[in-house]
Coordinates of N, CA and C in Angstrom, one line a residue:
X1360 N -34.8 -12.3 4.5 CA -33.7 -11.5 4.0 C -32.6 -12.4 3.4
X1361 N -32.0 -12.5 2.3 CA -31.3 -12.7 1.6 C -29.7 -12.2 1.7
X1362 N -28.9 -12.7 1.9 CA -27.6 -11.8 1.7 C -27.2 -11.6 0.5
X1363 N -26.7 -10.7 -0.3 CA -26.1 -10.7 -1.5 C -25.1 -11.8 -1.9
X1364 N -24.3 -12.6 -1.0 CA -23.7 -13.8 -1.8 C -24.7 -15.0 -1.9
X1365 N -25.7 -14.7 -1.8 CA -26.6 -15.8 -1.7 C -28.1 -15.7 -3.0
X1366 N -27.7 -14.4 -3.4 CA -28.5 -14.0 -4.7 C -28.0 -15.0 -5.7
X1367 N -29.3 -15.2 -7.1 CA -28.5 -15.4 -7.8 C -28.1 -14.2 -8.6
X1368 N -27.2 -15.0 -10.0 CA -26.6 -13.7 -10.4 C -27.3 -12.4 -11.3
X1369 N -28.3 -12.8 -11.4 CA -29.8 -12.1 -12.3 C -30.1 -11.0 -11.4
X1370 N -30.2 -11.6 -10.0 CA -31.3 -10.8 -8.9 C -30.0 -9.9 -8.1
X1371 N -28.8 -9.9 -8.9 CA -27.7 -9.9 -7.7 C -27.5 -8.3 -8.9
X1372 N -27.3 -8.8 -10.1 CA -26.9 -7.1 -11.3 C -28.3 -7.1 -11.1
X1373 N -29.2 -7.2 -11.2 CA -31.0 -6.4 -10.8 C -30.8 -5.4 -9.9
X1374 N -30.6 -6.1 -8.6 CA -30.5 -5.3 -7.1 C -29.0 -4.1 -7.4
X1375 N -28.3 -4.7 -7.9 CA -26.6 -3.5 -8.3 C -27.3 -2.5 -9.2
X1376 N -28.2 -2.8 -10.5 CA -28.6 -1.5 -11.2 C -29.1 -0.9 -10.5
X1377 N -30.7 -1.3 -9.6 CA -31.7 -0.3 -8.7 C -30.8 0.3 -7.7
X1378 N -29.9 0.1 -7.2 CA -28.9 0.9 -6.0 C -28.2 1.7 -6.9
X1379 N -28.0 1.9 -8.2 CA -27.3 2.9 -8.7 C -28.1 3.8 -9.0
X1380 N -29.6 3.5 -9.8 CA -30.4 4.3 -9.9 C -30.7 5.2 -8.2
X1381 N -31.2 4.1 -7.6 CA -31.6 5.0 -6.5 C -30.7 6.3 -5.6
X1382 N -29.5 5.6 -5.6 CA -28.4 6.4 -5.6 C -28.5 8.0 -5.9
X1383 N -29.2 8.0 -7.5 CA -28.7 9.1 -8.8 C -27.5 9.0 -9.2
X1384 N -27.3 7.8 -9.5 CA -25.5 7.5 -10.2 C -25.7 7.8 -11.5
X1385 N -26.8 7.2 -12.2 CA -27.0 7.2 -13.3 C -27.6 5.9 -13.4
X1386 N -27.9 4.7 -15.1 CA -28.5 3.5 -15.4 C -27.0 3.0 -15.8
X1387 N -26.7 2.0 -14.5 CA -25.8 1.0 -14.8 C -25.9 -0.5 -15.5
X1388 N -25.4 -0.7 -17.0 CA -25.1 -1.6 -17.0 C -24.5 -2.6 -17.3
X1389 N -24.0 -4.2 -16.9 CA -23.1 -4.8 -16.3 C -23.4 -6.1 -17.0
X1390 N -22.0 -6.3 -18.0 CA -22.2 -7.4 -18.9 C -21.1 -8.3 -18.7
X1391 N -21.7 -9.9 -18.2 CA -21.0 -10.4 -17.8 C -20.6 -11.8 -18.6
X1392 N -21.4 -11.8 -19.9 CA -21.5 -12.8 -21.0 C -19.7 -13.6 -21.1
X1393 N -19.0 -12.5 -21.3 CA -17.6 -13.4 -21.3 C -16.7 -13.4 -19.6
X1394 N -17.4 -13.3 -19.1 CA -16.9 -13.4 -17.5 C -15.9 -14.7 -16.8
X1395 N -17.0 -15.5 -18.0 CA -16.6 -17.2 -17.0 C -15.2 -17.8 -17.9
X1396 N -15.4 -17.5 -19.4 CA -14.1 -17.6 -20.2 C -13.1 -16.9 -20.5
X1397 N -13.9 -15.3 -20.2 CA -11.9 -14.7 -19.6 C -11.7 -13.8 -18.5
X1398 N -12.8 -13.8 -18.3 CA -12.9 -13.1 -16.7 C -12.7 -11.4 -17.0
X1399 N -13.3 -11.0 -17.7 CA -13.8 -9.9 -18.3 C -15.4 -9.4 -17.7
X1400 N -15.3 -8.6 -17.3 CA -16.7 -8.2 -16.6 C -16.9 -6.2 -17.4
X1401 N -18.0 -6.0 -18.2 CA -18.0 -4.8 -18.7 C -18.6 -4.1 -18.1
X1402 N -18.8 -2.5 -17.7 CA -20.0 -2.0 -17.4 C -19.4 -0.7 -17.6
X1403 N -21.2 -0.5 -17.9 CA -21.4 1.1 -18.9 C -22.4 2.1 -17.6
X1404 N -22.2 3.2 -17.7 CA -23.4 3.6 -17.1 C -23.8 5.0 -17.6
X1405 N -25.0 4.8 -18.3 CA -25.3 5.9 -18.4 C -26.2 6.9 -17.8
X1406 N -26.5 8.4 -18.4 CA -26.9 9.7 -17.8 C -26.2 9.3 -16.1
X1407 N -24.9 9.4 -16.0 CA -24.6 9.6 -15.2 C -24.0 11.5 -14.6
X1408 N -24.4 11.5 -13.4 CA -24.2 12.8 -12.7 C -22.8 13.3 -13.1
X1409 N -21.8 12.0 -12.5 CA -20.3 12.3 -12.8 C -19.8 12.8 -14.3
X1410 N -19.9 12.2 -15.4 CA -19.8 12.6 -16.4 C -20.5 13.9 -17.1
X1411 N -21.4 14.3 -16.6 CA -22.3 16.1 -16.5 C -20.7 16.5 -15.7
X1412 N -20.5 16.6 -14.9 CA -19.8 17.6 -14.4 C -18.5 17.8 -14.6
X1413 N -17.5 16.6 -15.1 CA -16.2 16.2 -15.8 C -16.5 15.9 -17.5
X1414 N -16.7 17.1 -17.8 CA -16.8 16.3 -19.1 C -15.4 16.7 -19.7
X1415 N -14.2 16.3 -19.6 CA -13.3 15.6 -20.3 C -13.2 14.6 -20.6
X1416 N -12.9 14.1 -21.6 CA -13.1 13.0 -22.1 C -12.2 12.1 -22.1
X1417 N -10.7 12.6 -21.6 CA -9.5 12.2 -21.6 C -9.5 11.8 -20.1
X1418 N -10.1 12.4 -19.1 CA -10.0 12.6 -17.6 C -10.9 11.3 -17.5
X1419 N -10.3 10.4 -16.1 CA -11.3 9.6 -15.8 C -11.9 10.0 -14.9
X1420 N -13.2 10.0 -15.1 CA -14.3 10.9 -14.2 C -14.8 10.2 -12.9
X1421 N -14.4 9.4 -12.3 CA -15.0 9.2 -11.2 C -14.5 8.2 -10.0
X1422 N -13.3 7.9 -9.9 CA -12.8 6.8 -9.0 C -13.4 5.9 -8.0
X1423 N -14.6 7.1 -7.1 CA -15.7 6.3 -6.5 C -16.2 4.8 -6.8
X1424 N -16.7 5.5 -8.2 CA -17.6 4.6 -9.3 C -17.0 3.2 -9.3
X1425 N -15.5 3.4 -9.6 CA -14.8 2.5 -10.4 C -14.5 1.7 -9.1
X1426 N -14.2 2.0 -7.9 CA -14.4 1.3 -6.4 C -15.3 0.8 -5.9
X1427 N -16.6 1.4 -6.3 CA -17.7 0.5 -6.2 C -17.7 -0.8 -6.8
X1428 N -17.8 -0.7 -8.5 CA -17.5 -1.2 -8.9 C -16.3 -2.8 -8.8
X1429 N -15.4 -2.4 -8.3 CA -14.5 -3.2 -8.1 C -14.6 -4.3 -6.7
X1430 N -15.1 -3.4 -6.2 CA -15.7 -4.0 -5.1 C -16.5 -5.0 -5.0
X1431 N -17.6 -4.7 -5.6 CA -18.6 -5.6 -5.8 C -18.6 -7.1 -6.8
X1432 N -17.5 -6.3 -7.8 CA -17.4 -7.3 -8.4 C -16.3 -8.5 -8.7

């Protein structure tokens, strides 16, 4: 068994997308190309459930998400 801070960072967004899928969150994904020079971390996710059911576009659809998110990253 592996702990997540002990992943690398390949196998670490691998294992974060399959838990979103598995979930039914939707296909997350998590671009971290300018992370290390400005500490910018992106992520998209699509056919997600939340966005079907909020679809305003002005409304932020899901705070969960974005806690997860924040969380982990």
């Amino acid at each position: 068994n592996v702990q997540l801070n002990e992943m690398p960072l390949t196998a670490f967004l691998g294992f974060f997308r399959e838990y979103f899928v598995f979930h039914g969150w939707g296909l997350l994904d998590i671009d971290v190309t300018r992370a290390r020079e400005t500490g910018i971390v992106t992520a998209s996710l699509e056919d997600s459930i939340f966005a079907e059911i909020i679809r305003d576009e002005e409304e932020f659809s899901d705070p969960m998400i974005a806690g997860i998110l924040a969380g982990m990253l």
